[in-house]
Amino acid sequence: MNELPASVTIGTGEGDLPVVDINSAQARARLYLYGAHLTEWTPAGQEPVLWLSPDSVFEDGNPIRGGIPLCLPWFSKGPGGDKEPMHGVARITTWELDSVSESADGAVTLHLGLRLEDWSASLTVTVGEELSLELTTTNHGEANLQVEEALHTYFTVADVKNVRVTGLDGVAYLDKVAGEDATQSGDVVFTDRTDRVYESGAPVEIRDPGFSRRIEITNEASANTVVWNPWEETTRGMADIPDNAWPGFVCVETANVGGNATLLAPGSHTTIGTTYRVTPLE
């Protein structure tokens, strides 16, 4: 691997797992090689953008709770509901750090790779005033490979009850709590447990009056947006999230899942990506 920029260090994090730390004039970030899992992105002068559970488990075989889990090559239990482990193997496998570079403006780019028997994945993460991720999956097998993919991002908010997600008005969605299809009317607001798969990958915004900011989300090659918050009762049954932590985050996920899964022919690939930008809420 090439020589590291001065703003980048490699060390150990929680659970003695290897991490890449970035501390530049533009932002601070941390990425675990386990799961190629970004757990921090804090632009200069901002509150942290990513939420990480203080009760997360950091050990082989357990997914990290918070940050940006990579759901691959399936989402949840897969289109047929019979896949294990939950959300695929990419988030509980250690990736290789292939290269690190720094641009003239100080943004840092990491290239990571994962190679399994029949398929591989590569992740490009660019950390600066904006955060960009691009995830590519390639089928190396002799048969077609069905791929679901999601960037399951946990965003820090002041209080989810006061947050709005814009950009989904009029979009059809699957309400996984109610078990029925519906159509969004107006902004997405949070009054109870929320688990929805929207049929849109168009730009959305998280509007957070408590932190006086907007988090702008611009997606690449994404057909779905997943919105999730477990609320009070569900959180009590989750060992890796404190009972009182649910108001402090919301998941808005860039995804291709369910009927938008990709059928990869041998030798072909698929790419999904997203960019996050923080601006003042006026």
PDB file of C-alpha atoms in Angstrom:
ATOM      1  CA  MET A   1       0.000   0.000   0.000  1.00  0.00           C
ATOM      2  CA  ASN A   2       1.120   3.572  -0.646  1.00  0.00           C
ATOM      3  CA  GLU A   3       2.502   5.860   2.074  1.00  0.00           C
ATOM      4  CA  LEU A   4      -0.187   7.266   4.344  1.00  0.00           C
ATOM      5  CA  PRO A   5      -1.015  10.993   4.296  1.00  0.00           C
ATOM      6  CA  ALA A   6      -0.213  12.835   7.524  1.00  0.00           C
ATOM      7  CA  SER A   7      -3.932  13.088   8.324  1.00  0.00           C
ATOM      8  CA  VAL A   8      -4.384   9.281   8.328  1.00  0.00           C
ATOM      9  CA  THR A   9      -3.317   6.753  10.958  1.00  0.00           C
ATOM     10  CA  ILE A  10      -3.886   3.010  11.297  1.00  0.00           C
ATOM     11  CA  GLY A  11      -4.352   1.596  14.778  1.00  0.00           C
ATOM     12  CA  THR A  12      -6.727  -0.402  16.938  1.00  0.00           C
ATOM     13  CA  GLY A  13     -10.171   0.565  18.137  1.00  0.00           C
ATOM     14  CA  GLU A  14     -12.791  -1.052  20.332  1.00  0.00           C
ATOM     15  CA  GLY A  15     -12.326  -4.793  20.777  1.00  0.00           C
ATOM     16  CA  ASP A  16      -8.755  -4.398  19.492  1.00  0.00           C
ATOM     17  CA  LEU A  17     -10.149  -4.320  15.954  1.00  0.00           C
ATOM     18  CA  PRO A  18      -8.031  -2.510  13.324  1.00  0.00           C
ATOM     19  CA  VAL A  19      -9.190   0.998  12.429  1.00  0.00           C
ATOM     20  CA  VAL A  20      -8.305   3.785  10.038  1.00  0.00           C
ATOM     21  CA  ASP A  21      -8.524   7.224  11.647  1.00  0.00           C
ATOM     22  CA  ILE A  22      -8.734  10.435   9.633  1.00  0.00           C
ATOM     23  CA  ASN A  23      -8.143  13.804  11.264  1.00  0.00           C
ATOM     24  CA  SER A  24      -7.908  16.574   8.687  1.00  0.00           C
ATOM     25  CA  ALA A  25      -8.796  20.247   8.474  1.00  0.00           C
ATOM     26  CA  GLN A  26     -12.067  19.207   6.804  1.00  0.00           C
ATOM     27  CA  ALA A  27     -13.316  16.385   9.005  1.00  0.00           C
ATOM     28  CA  ARG A  28     -12.657  13.643  11.510  1.00  0.00           C
ATOM     29  CA  ALA A  29     -13.593  10.038  10.718  1.00  0.00           C
ATOM     30  CA  ARG A  30     -13.026   6.456  11.821  1.00  0.00           C
ATOM     31  CA  LEU A  31     -13.421   3.275   9.768  1.00  0.00           C
ATOM     32  CA  TYR A  32     -13.160  -0.284  11.072  1.00  0.00           C
ATOM     33  CA  LEU A  33     -11.743  -2.827   8.615  1.00  0.00           C
ATOM     34  CA  TYR A  34     -14.204  -5.257  10.190  1.00  0.00           C
ATOM     35  CA  GLY A  35     -17.196  -4.769   7.921  1.00  0.00           C
ATOM     36  CA  ALA A  36     -15.493  -1.808   6.165  1.00  0.00           C
ATOM     37  CA  HIS A  37     -17.601   0.001   8.717  1.00  0.00           C
ATOM     38  CA  LEU A  38     -17.460   3.780   9.040  1.00  0.00           C
ATOM     39  CA  THR A  39     -18.392   4.693  12.609  1.00  0.00           C
ATOM     40  CA  GLU A  40     -17.608   8.418  12.654  1.00  0.00           C
ATOM     41  CA  TRP A  41     -17.782  11.361  10.301  1.00  0.00           C
ATOM     42  CA  THR A  42     -17.676  14.783  11.910  1.00  0.00           C
ATOM     43  CA  PRO A  43     -17.122  17.737   9.559  1.00  0.00           C
ATOM     44  CA  ALA A  44     -15.121  20.595  11.078  1.00  0.00           C
ATOM     45  CA  GLY A  45     -17.305  22.736  13.337  1.00  0.00           C
ATOM     46  CA  GLN A  46     -20.242  20.283  13.288  1.00  0.00           C
ATOM     47  CA  GLU A  47     -21.890  17.858  15.648  1.00  0.00           C
ATOM     48  CA  PRO A  48     -21.139  14.212  14.735  1.00  0.00           C
ATOM     49  CA  VAL A  49     -23.197  13.165  11.722  1.00  0.00           C
ATOM     50  CA  LEU A  50     -23.075   9.407  12.306  1.00  0.00           C
ATOM     51  CA  TRP A  51     -24.587   7.781  15.389  1.00  0.00           C
ATOM     52  CA  LEU A  52     -22.766   4.911  17.111  1.00  0.00           C
ATOM     53  CA  SER A  53     -24.399   2.987  19.934  1.00  0.00           C
ATOM     54  CA  PRO A  54     -22.450   3.156  23.209  1.00  0.00           C
ATOM     55  CA  ASP A  55     -23.519  -0.467  23.782  1.00  0.00           C
ATOM     56  CA  SER A  56     -22.309  -1.774  20.419  1.00  0.00           C
ATOM     57  CA  VAL A  57     -20.411  -5.075  20.497  1.00  0.00           C
ATOM     58  CA  PHE A  58     -17.020  -5.076  18.772  1.00  0.00           C
ATOM     59  CA  GLU A  59     -16.077  -8.698  18.138  1.00  0.00           C
ATOM     60  CA  ASP A  60     -15.983 -11.208  15.292  1.00  0.00           C
ATOM     61  CA  GLY A  61     -19.392 -12.539  14.357  1.00  0.00           C
ATOM     62  CA  ASN A  62     -21.296  -9.541  15.730  1.00  0.00           C
ATOM     63  CA  PRO A  63     -22.256  -6.518  13.617  1.00  0.00           C
ATOM     64  CA  ILE A  64     -21.313  -3.051  14.831  1.00  0.00           C
ATOM     65  CA  ARG A  65     -24.434  -1.106  15.848  1.00  0.00           C
ATOM     66  CA  GLY A  66     -24.480   2.343  14.265  1.00  0.00           C
ATOM     67  CA  GLY A  67     -22.351   4.196  11.746  1.00  0.00           C
ATOM     68  CA  ILE A  68     -22.729   2.837   8.207  1.00  0.00           C
ATOM     69  CA  PRO A  69     -23.236  -0.939   8.080  1.00  0.00           C
ATOM     70  CA  LEU A  70     -22.877  -2.457   4.601  1.00  0.00           C
ATOM     71  CA  CYS A  71     -25.799  -4.802   3.908  1.00  0.00           C
ATOM     72  CA  LEU A  72     -24.578  -7.222   1.217  1.00  0.00           C
ATOM     73  CA  PRO A  73     -25.277  -9.459  -0.663  1.00  0.00           C
ATOM     74  CA  TRP A  74     -28.746  -9.404   0.856  1.00  0.00           C
ATOM     75  CA  PHE A  75     -30.864  -7.073   2.990  1.00  0.00           C
ATOM     76  CA  SER A  76     -32.640  -8.276   6.134  1.00  0.00           C
ATOM     77  CA  LYS A  77     -33.212 -11.994   5.443  1.00  0.00           C
ATOM     78  CA  GLY A  78     -33.163 -11.632   1.661  1.00  0.00           C
ATOM     79  CA  PRO A  79     -35.995 -11.418  -0.882  1.00  0.00           C
ATOM     80  CA  GLY A  80     -37.276 -14.855   0.131  1.00  0.00           C
ATOM     81  CA  GLY A  81     -36.925 -14.271   3.873  1.00  0.00           C
ATOM     82  CA  ASP A  82     -34.658 -17.296   4.366  1.00  0.00           C
ATOM     83  CA  LYS A  83     -31.114 -15.883   4.358  1.00  0.00           C
ATOM     84  CA  GLU A  84     -28.682 -15.889   7.274  1.00  0.00           C
ATOM     85  CA  PRO A  85     -26.948 -13.977   8.752  1.00  0.00           C
ATOM     86  CA  MET A  86     -29.179 -10.917   8.954  1.00  0.00           C
ATOM     87  CA  HIS A  87     -28.199  -8.291   6.344  1.00  0.00           C
ATOM     88  CA  GLY A  88     -25.544 -10.526   4.742  1.00  0.00           C
ATOM     89  CA  VAL A  89     -21.907 -11.355   5.447  1.00  0.00           C
ATOM     90  CA  ALA A  90     -20.145  -8.154   4.332  1.00  0.00           C
ATOM     91  CA  ARG A  91     -20.707  -6.332   7.625  1.00  0.00           C
ATOM     92  CA  ILE A  92     -19.240  -9.180   9.730  1.00  0.00           C
ATOM     93  CA  THR A  93     -16.171  -9.892   7.573  1.00  0.00           C
ATOM     94  CA  THR A  94     -12.815  -8.113   7.711  1.00  0.00           C
ATOM     95  CA  TRP A  95     -11.960  -6.187   4.543  1.00  0.00           C
ATOM     96  CA  GLU A  96      -8.561  -5.285   3.093  1.00  0.00           C
ATOM     97  CA  LEU A  97      -7.406  -1.673   2.939  1.00  0.00           C
ATOM     98  CA  ASP A  98      -6.038  -1.413  -0.610  1.00  0.00           C
ATOM     99  CA  SER A  99      -5.011   2.240  -0.837  1.00  0.00           C
ATOM    100  CA  VAL A 100      -5.264   5.675   0.775  1.00  0.00           C
ATOM    101  CA  SER A 101      -4.880   9.015  -0.990  1.00  0.00           C
ATOM    102  CA  GLU A 102      -5.354  12.695  -0.247  1.00  0.00           C
ATOM    103  CA  SER A 103      -6.482  15.320  -2.754  1.00  0.00           C
ATOM    104  CA  ALA A 104      -5.126  18.837  -3.053  1.00  0.00           C
ATOM    105  CA  ASP A 105      -8.088  20.197  -1.070  1.00  0.00           C
ATOM    106  CA  GLY A 106      -7.460  17.786   1.826  1.00  0.00           C
ATOM    107  CA  ALA A 107     -10.180  15.203   1.190  1.00  0.00           C
ATOM    108  CA  VAL A 108      -9.042  11.646   1.987  1.00  0.00           C
ATOM    109  CA  THR A 109     -10.067   8.640  -0.126  1.00  0.00           C
ATOM    110  CA  LEU A 110      -9.924   5.040   1.099  1.00  0.00           C
ATOM    111  CA  HIS A 111     -10.210   2.021  -1.207  1.00  0.00           C
ATOM    112  CA  LEU A 112     -11.190  -1.274   0.440  1.00  0.00           C
ATOM    113  CA  GLY A 113     -11.832  -4.743  -0.920  1.00  0.00           C
ATOM    114  CA  LEU A 114     -13.509  -8.006   0.048  1.00  0.00           C
ATOM    115  CA  ARG A 115     -13.043 -11.234  -1.927  1.00  0.00           C
ATOM    116  CA  LEU A 116     -15.135 -14.305  -1.190  1.00  0.00           C
ATOM    117  CA  GLU A 117     -15.475 -17.555  -3.114  1.00  0.00           C
ATOM    118  CA  ASP A 118     -17.990 -16.503  -5.769  1.00  0.00           C
ATOM    119  CA  TRP A 119     -18.174 -12.733  -5.456  1.00  0.00           C
ATOM    120  CA  SER A 120     -16.182  -9.697  -4.431  1.00  0.00           C
ATOM    121  CA  ALA A 121     -16.919  -6.176  -3.271  1.00  0.00           C
ATOM    122  CA  SER A 122     -15.005  -2.920  -3.341  1.00  0.00           C
ATOM    123  CA  LEU A 123     -15.750   0.200  -1.332  1.00  0.00           C
ATOM    124  CA  THR A 124     -14.501   3.712  -2.001  1.00  0.00           C
ATOM    125  CA  VAL A 125     -14.931   6.197   0.847  1.00  0.00           C
ATOM    126  CA  THR A 126     -14.080   9.891   0.433  1.00  0.00           C
ATOM    127  CA  VAL A 127     -13.943  11.899   3.656  1.00  0.00           C
ATOM    128  CA  GLY A 128     -13.973  15.694   3.625  1.00  0.00           C
ATOM    129  CA  GLU A 129     -16.536  18.460   3.990  1.00  0.00           C
ATOM    130  CA  GLU A 130     -18.787  15.927   2.269  1.00  0.00           C
ATOM    131  CA  LEU A 131     -18.817  12.161   2.757  1.00  0.00           C
ATOM    132  CA  SER A 132     -19.132   9.894  -0.280  1.00  0.00           C
ATOM    133  CA  LEU A 133     -19.360   6.103  -0.491  1.00  0.00           C
ATOM    134  CA  GLU A 134     -19.403   3.877  -3.571  1.00  0.00           C
ATOM    135  CA  LEU A 135     -19.954   0.131  -3.220  1.00  0.00           C
ATOM    136  CA  THR A 136     -19.380  -2.245  -6.152  1.00  0.00           C
ATOM    137  CA  THR A 137     -20.228  -5.965  -6.143  1.00  0.00           C
ATOM    138  CA  THR A 138     -18.877  -8.361  -8.789  1.00  0.00           C
ATOM    139  CA  ASN A 139     -20.026 -11.914  -9.552  1.00  0.00           C
ATOM    140  CA  HIS A 140     -17.037 -14.245 -10.027  1.00  0.00           C
ATOM    141  CA  GLY A 141     -19.111 -17.424 -10.011  1.00  0.00           C
ATOM    142  CA  GLU A 142     -20.449 -19.527 -12.861  1.00  0.00           C
ATOM    143  CA  ALA A 143     -24.119 -18.917 -12.048  1.00  0.00           C
ATOM    144  CA  ASN A 144     -26.262 -15.808 -11.774  1.00  0.00           C
ATOM    145  CA  LEU A 145     -26.070 -14.057  -8.391  1.00  0.00           C
ATOM    146  CA  GLN A 146     -28.970 -12.145  -6.862  1.00  0.00           C
ATOM    147  CA  VAL A 147     -27.689  -9.100  -4.983  1.00  0.00           C
ATOM    148  CA  GLU A 148     -29.453  -6.802  -2.553  1.00  0.00           C
ATOM    149  CA  GLU A 149     -27.387  -3.895  -1.257  1.00  0.00           C
ATOM    150  CA  ALA A 150     -27.879  -1.140   1.298  1.00  0.00           C
ATOM    151  CA  LEU A 151     -25.861   1.527   3.062  1.00  0.00           C
ATOM    152  CA  HIS A 152     -27.676   1.265   6.402  1.00  0.00           C
ATOM    153  CA  THR A 153     -26.636   4.686   7.736  1.00  0.00           C
ATOM    154  CA  TYR A 154     -27.437   5.783  11.292  1.00  0.00           C
ATOM    155  CA  PHE A 155     -27.618   9.587  11.482  1.00  0.00           C
ATOM    156  CA  THR A 156     -27.278  11.520  14.735  1.00  0.00           C
ATOM    157  CA  VAL A 157     -30.246  13.808  15.433  1.00  0.00           C
ATOM    158  CA  ALA A 158     -31.128  15.998  18.408  1.00  0.00           C
ATOM    159  CA  ASP A 159     -34.563  14.375  18.842  1.00  0.00           C
ATOM    160  CA  VAL A 160     -36.162  12.164  16.193  1.00  0.00           C
ATOM    161  CA  LYS A 161     -39.633  13.327  17.271  1.00  0.00           C
ATOM    162  CA  ASN A 162     -38.810  16.772  15.849  1.00  0.00           C
ATOM    163  CA  VAL A 163     -37.069  15.583  12.673  1.00  0.00           C
ATOM    164  CA  ARG A 164     -38.494  15.613   9.152  1.00  0.00           C
ATOM    165  CA  VAL A 165     -37.293  13.742   6.086  1.00  0.00           C
ATOM    166  CA  THR A 166     -38.142  15.588   2.881  1.00  0.00           C
ATOM    167  CA  GLY A 167     -38.101  14.423  -0.723  1.00  0.00           C
ATOM    168  CA  LEU A 168     -40.426  11.417  -0.451  1.00  0.00           C
ATOM    169  CA  ASP A 169     -43.837  13.091  -0.835  1.00  0.00           C
ATOM    170  CA  GLY A 170     -46.048  11.025  -3.142  1.00  0.00           C
ATOM    171  CA  VAL A 171     -43.699   8.010  -3.131  1.00  0.00           C
ATOM    172  CA  ALA A 172     -45.074   4.494  -2.681  1.00  0.00           C
ATOM    173  CA  TYR A 173     -43.611   2.469   0.167  1.00  0.00           C
ATOM    174  CA  LEU A 174     -43.868  -0.799   2.044  1.00  0.00           C
ATOM    175  CA  ASP A 175     -44.768  -0.196   5.681  1.00  0.00           C
ATOM    176  CA  LYS A 176     -43.076  -3.151   7.389  1.00  0.00           C
ATOM    177  CA  VAL A 177     -44.637  -2.282  10.759  1.00  0.00           C
ATOM    178  CA  ALA A 178     -48.214  -2.355   9.445  1.00  0.00           C
ATOM    179  CA  GLY A 179     -47.449  -5.015   6.840  1.00  0.00           C
ATOM    180  CA  GLU A 180     -49.055  -3.071   3.998  1.00  0.00           C
ATOM    181  CA  ASP A 181     -48.307  -0.810   1.051  1.00  0.00           C
ATOM    182  CA  ALA A 182     -48.904   2.928   1.344  1.00  0.00           C
ATOM    183  CA  THR A 183     -48.085   6.261  -0.287  1.00  0.00           C
ATOM    184  CA  GLN A 184     -46.237   9.054   1.496  1.00  0.00           C
ATOM    185  CA  SER A 185     -48.154  12.290   2.041  1.00  0.00           C
ATOM    186  CA  GLY A 186     -45.931  15.260   2.848  1.00  0.00           C
ATOM    187  CA  ASP A 187     -42.706  14.965   4.811  1.00  0.00           C
ATOM    188  CA  VAL A 188     -41.816  11.848   6.775  1.00  0.00           C
ATOM    189  CA  VAL A 189     -42.267  12.533  10.508  1.00  0.00           C
ATOM    190  CA  PHE A 190     -41.731  10.204  13.448  1.00  0.00           C
ATOM    191  CA  THR A 191     -44.480   9.467  15.970  1.00  0.00           C
ATOM    192  CA  ASP A 192     -43.956   5.728  16.513  1.00  0.00           C
ATOM    193  CA  ARG A 193     -41.844   2.800  15.336  1.00  0.00           C
ATOM    194  CA  THR A 194     -40.971   3.369  11.691  1.00  0.00           C
ATOM    195  CA  ASP A 195     -39.725   0.777   9.187  1.00  0.00           C
ATOM    196  CA  ARG A 196     -40.431   1.705   5.575  1.00  0.00           C
ATOM    197  CA  VAL A 197     -38.992   0.792   2.186  1.00  0.00           C
ATOM    198  CA  TYR A 198     -39.656   3.616  -0.278  1.00  0.00           C
ATOM    199  CA  GLU A 199     -39.675   3.074  -4.039  1.00  0.00           C
ATOM    200  CA  SER A 200     -37.346   5.993  -4.706  1.00  0.00           C
ATOM    201  CA  GLY A 201     -33.651   6.761  -4.678  1.00  0.00           C
ATOM    202  CA  ALA A 202     -34.153  10.482  -5.322  1.00  0.00           C
ATOM    203  CA  PRO A 203     -32.346  13.070  -3.151  1.00  0.00           C
ATOM    204  CA  VAL A 204     -33.715  13.475   0.374  1.00  0.00           C
ATOM    205  CA  GLU A 205     -32.945  15.709   3.343  1.00  0.00           C
ATOM    206  CA  ILE A 206     -32.997  15.135   7.080  1.00  0.00           C
ATOM    207  CA  ARG A 207     -34.151  18.410   8.634  1.00  0.00           C
ATOM    208  CA  ASP A 208     -33.121  18.641  12.269  1.00  0.00           C
ATOM    209  CA  PRO A 209     -34.177  21.834  14.105  1.00  0.00           C
ATOM    210  CA  GLY A 210     -32.458  20.695  17.309  1.00  0.00           C
ATOM    211  CA  PHE A 211     -29.046  20.850  15.641  1.00  0.00           C
ATOM    212  CA  SER A 212     -30.166  23.612  13.220  1.00  0.00           C
ATOM    213  CA  ARG A 213     -28.941  21.611  10.249  1.00  0.00           C
ATOM    214  CA  ARG A 214     -29.929  19.739   7.150  1.00  0.00           C
ATOM    215  CA  ILE A 215     -28.259  16.508   6.100  1.00  0.00           C
ATOM    216  CA  GLU A 216     -28.527  16.295   2.327  1.00  0.00           C
ATOM    217  CA  ILE A 217     -28.448  12.783   0.853  1.00  0.00           C
ATOM    218  CA  THR A 218     -27.758  12.344  -2.864  1.00  0.00           C
ATOM    219  CA  ASN A 219     -27.783   8.775  -4.137  1.00  0.00           C
ATOM    220  CA  GLU A 220     -26.230   6.978  -7.092  1.00  0.00           C
ATOM    221  CA  ALA A 221     -27.919   3.991  -8.786  1.00  0.00           C
ATOM    222  CA  SER A 222     -30.341   3.538  -5.893  1.00  0.00           C
ATOM    223  CA  ALA A 223     -33.977   2.516  -6.391  1.00  0.00           C
ATOM    224  CA  ASN A 224     -34.971   2.417  -2.709  1.00  0.00           C
ATOM    225  CA  THR A 225     -34.752   4.581   0.391  1.00  0.00           C
ATOM    226  CA  VAL A 226     -35.249   2.793   3.708  1.00  0.00           C
ATOM    227  CA  VAL A 227     -36.319   4.840   6.751  1.00  0.00           C
ATOM    228  CA  TRP A 228     -36.085   3.251  10.198  1.00  0.00           C
ATOM    229  CA  ASN A 229     -36.334   4.091  13.882  1.00  0.00           C
ATOM    230  CA  PRO A 230     -37.144   1.376  16.453  1.00  0.00           C
ATOM    231  CA  TRP A 231     -38.906   3.695  18.961  1.00  0.00           C
ATOM    232  CA  GLU A 232     -39.196   2.909  22.642  1.00  0.00           C
ATOM    233  CA  GLU A 233     -40.683  -0.579  22.919  1.00  0.00           C
ATOM    234  CA  THR A 234     -38.543  -2.239  20.242  1.00  0.00           C
ATOM    235  CA  THR A 235     -35.379  -0.644  21.601  1.00  0.00           C
ATOM    236  CA  ARG A 236     -35.993  -2.264  24.989  1.00  0.00           C
ATOM    237  CA  GLY A 237     -35.557  -5.642  23.298  1.00  0.00           C
ATOM    238  CA  MET A 238     -32.260  -4.709  21.620  1.00  0.00           C
ATOM    239  CA  ALA A 239     -29.224  -5.538  23.751  1.00  0.00           C
ATOM    240  CA  ASP A 240     -26.824  -3.270  21.849  1.00  0.00           C
ATOM    241  CA  ILE A 241     -28.856  -0.036  22.062  1.00  0.00           C
ATOM    242  CA  PRO A 242     -29.517   1.691  25.426  1.00  0.00           C
ATOM    243  CA  ASP A 243     -33.216   1.895  26.269  1.00  0.00           C
ATOM    244  CA  ASN A 244     -33.183   5.703  26.174  1.00  0.00           C
ATOM    245  CA  ALA A 245     -31.098   6.111  22.986  1.00  0.00           C
ATOM    246  CA  TRP A 246     -33.746   5.815  20.269  1.00  0.00           C
ATOM    247  CA  PRO A 247     -34.590   9.566  20.054  1.00  0.00           C
ATOM    248  CA  GLY A 248     -30.975  10.333  19.118  1.00  0.00           C
ATOM    249  CA  PHE A 249     -30.801   8.678  15.713  1.00  0.00           C
ATOM    250  CA  VAL A 250     -32.614   7.906  12.501  1.00  0.00           C
ATOM    251  CA  CYS A 251     -31.639   5.534   9.716  1.00  0.00           C
ATOM    252  CA  VAL A 252     -32.080   6.785   6.154  1.00  0.00           C
ATOM    253  CA  GLU A 253     -30.646   4.106   3.914  1.00  0.00           C
ATOM    254  CA  THR A 254     -29.523   4.051   0.288  1.00  0.00           C
ATOM    255  CA  ALA A 255     -30.640   0.700  -1.088  1.00  0.00           C
ATOM    256  CA  ASN A 256     -31.634  -1.701  -3.848  1.00  0.00           C
ATOM    257  CA  VAL A 257     -33.764  -4.342  -2.146  1.00  0.00           C
ATOM    258  CA  GLY A 258     -36.723  -6.652  -2.695  1.00  0.00           C
ATOM    259  CA  GLY A 259     -38.037  -6.255  -6.224  1.00  0.00           C
ATOM    260  CA  ASN A 260     -35.118  -3.943  -6.998  1.00  0.00           C
ATOM    261  CA  ALA A 261     -32.487  -6.589  -6.271  1.00  0.00           C
ATOM    262  CA  THR A 262     -29.961  -7.000  -9.091  1.00  0.00           C
ATOM    263  CA  LEU A 263     -29.461 -10.324 -10.887  1.00  0.00           C
ATOM    264  CA  LEU A 264     -25.758 -10.380 -11.741  1.00  0.00           C
ATOM    265  CA  ALA A 265     -24.652 -12.573 -14.622  1.00  0.00           C
ATOM    266  CA  PRO A 266     -21.222 -14.220 -14.253  1.00  0.00           C
ATOM    267  CA  GLY A 267     -18.502 -11.593 -14.634  1.00  0.00           C
ATOM    268  CA  SER A 268     -20.850  -8.626 -14.233  1.00  0.00           C
ATOM    269  CA  HIS A 269     -21.028  -6.050 -11.452  1.00  0.00           C
ATOM    270  CA  THR A 270     -23.352  -3.526  -9.831  1.00  0.00           C
ATOM    271  CA  THR A 271     -22.563  -0.247  -8.063  1.00  0.00           C
ATOM    272  CA  ILE A 272     -24.496   1.826  -5.538  1.00  0.00           C
ATOM    273  CA  GLY A 273     -23.373   5.061  -3.919  1.00  0.00           C
ATOM    274  CA  THR A 274     -24.308   8.073  -1.847  1.00  0.00           C
ATOM    275  CA  THR A 275     -23.016  11.498  -0.812  1.00  0.00           C
ATOM    276  CA  TYR A 276     -23.822  13.318   2.437  1.00  0.00           C
ATOM    277  CA  ARG A 277     -23.553  17.067   2.934  1.00  0.00           C
ATOM    278  CA  VAL A 278     -24.410  19.146   6.007  1.00  0.00           C
ATOM    279  CA  THR A 279     -25.838  22.662   5.624  1.00  0.00           C
ATOM    280  CA  PRO A 280     -27.502  25.115   8.048  1.00  0.00           C
ATOM    281  CA  LEU A 281     -31.248  24.819   8.543  1.00  0.00           C
ATOM    282  CA  GLU A 282     -32.654  28.212   7.655  1.00  0.00           C
TER     283      GLU A 282
END
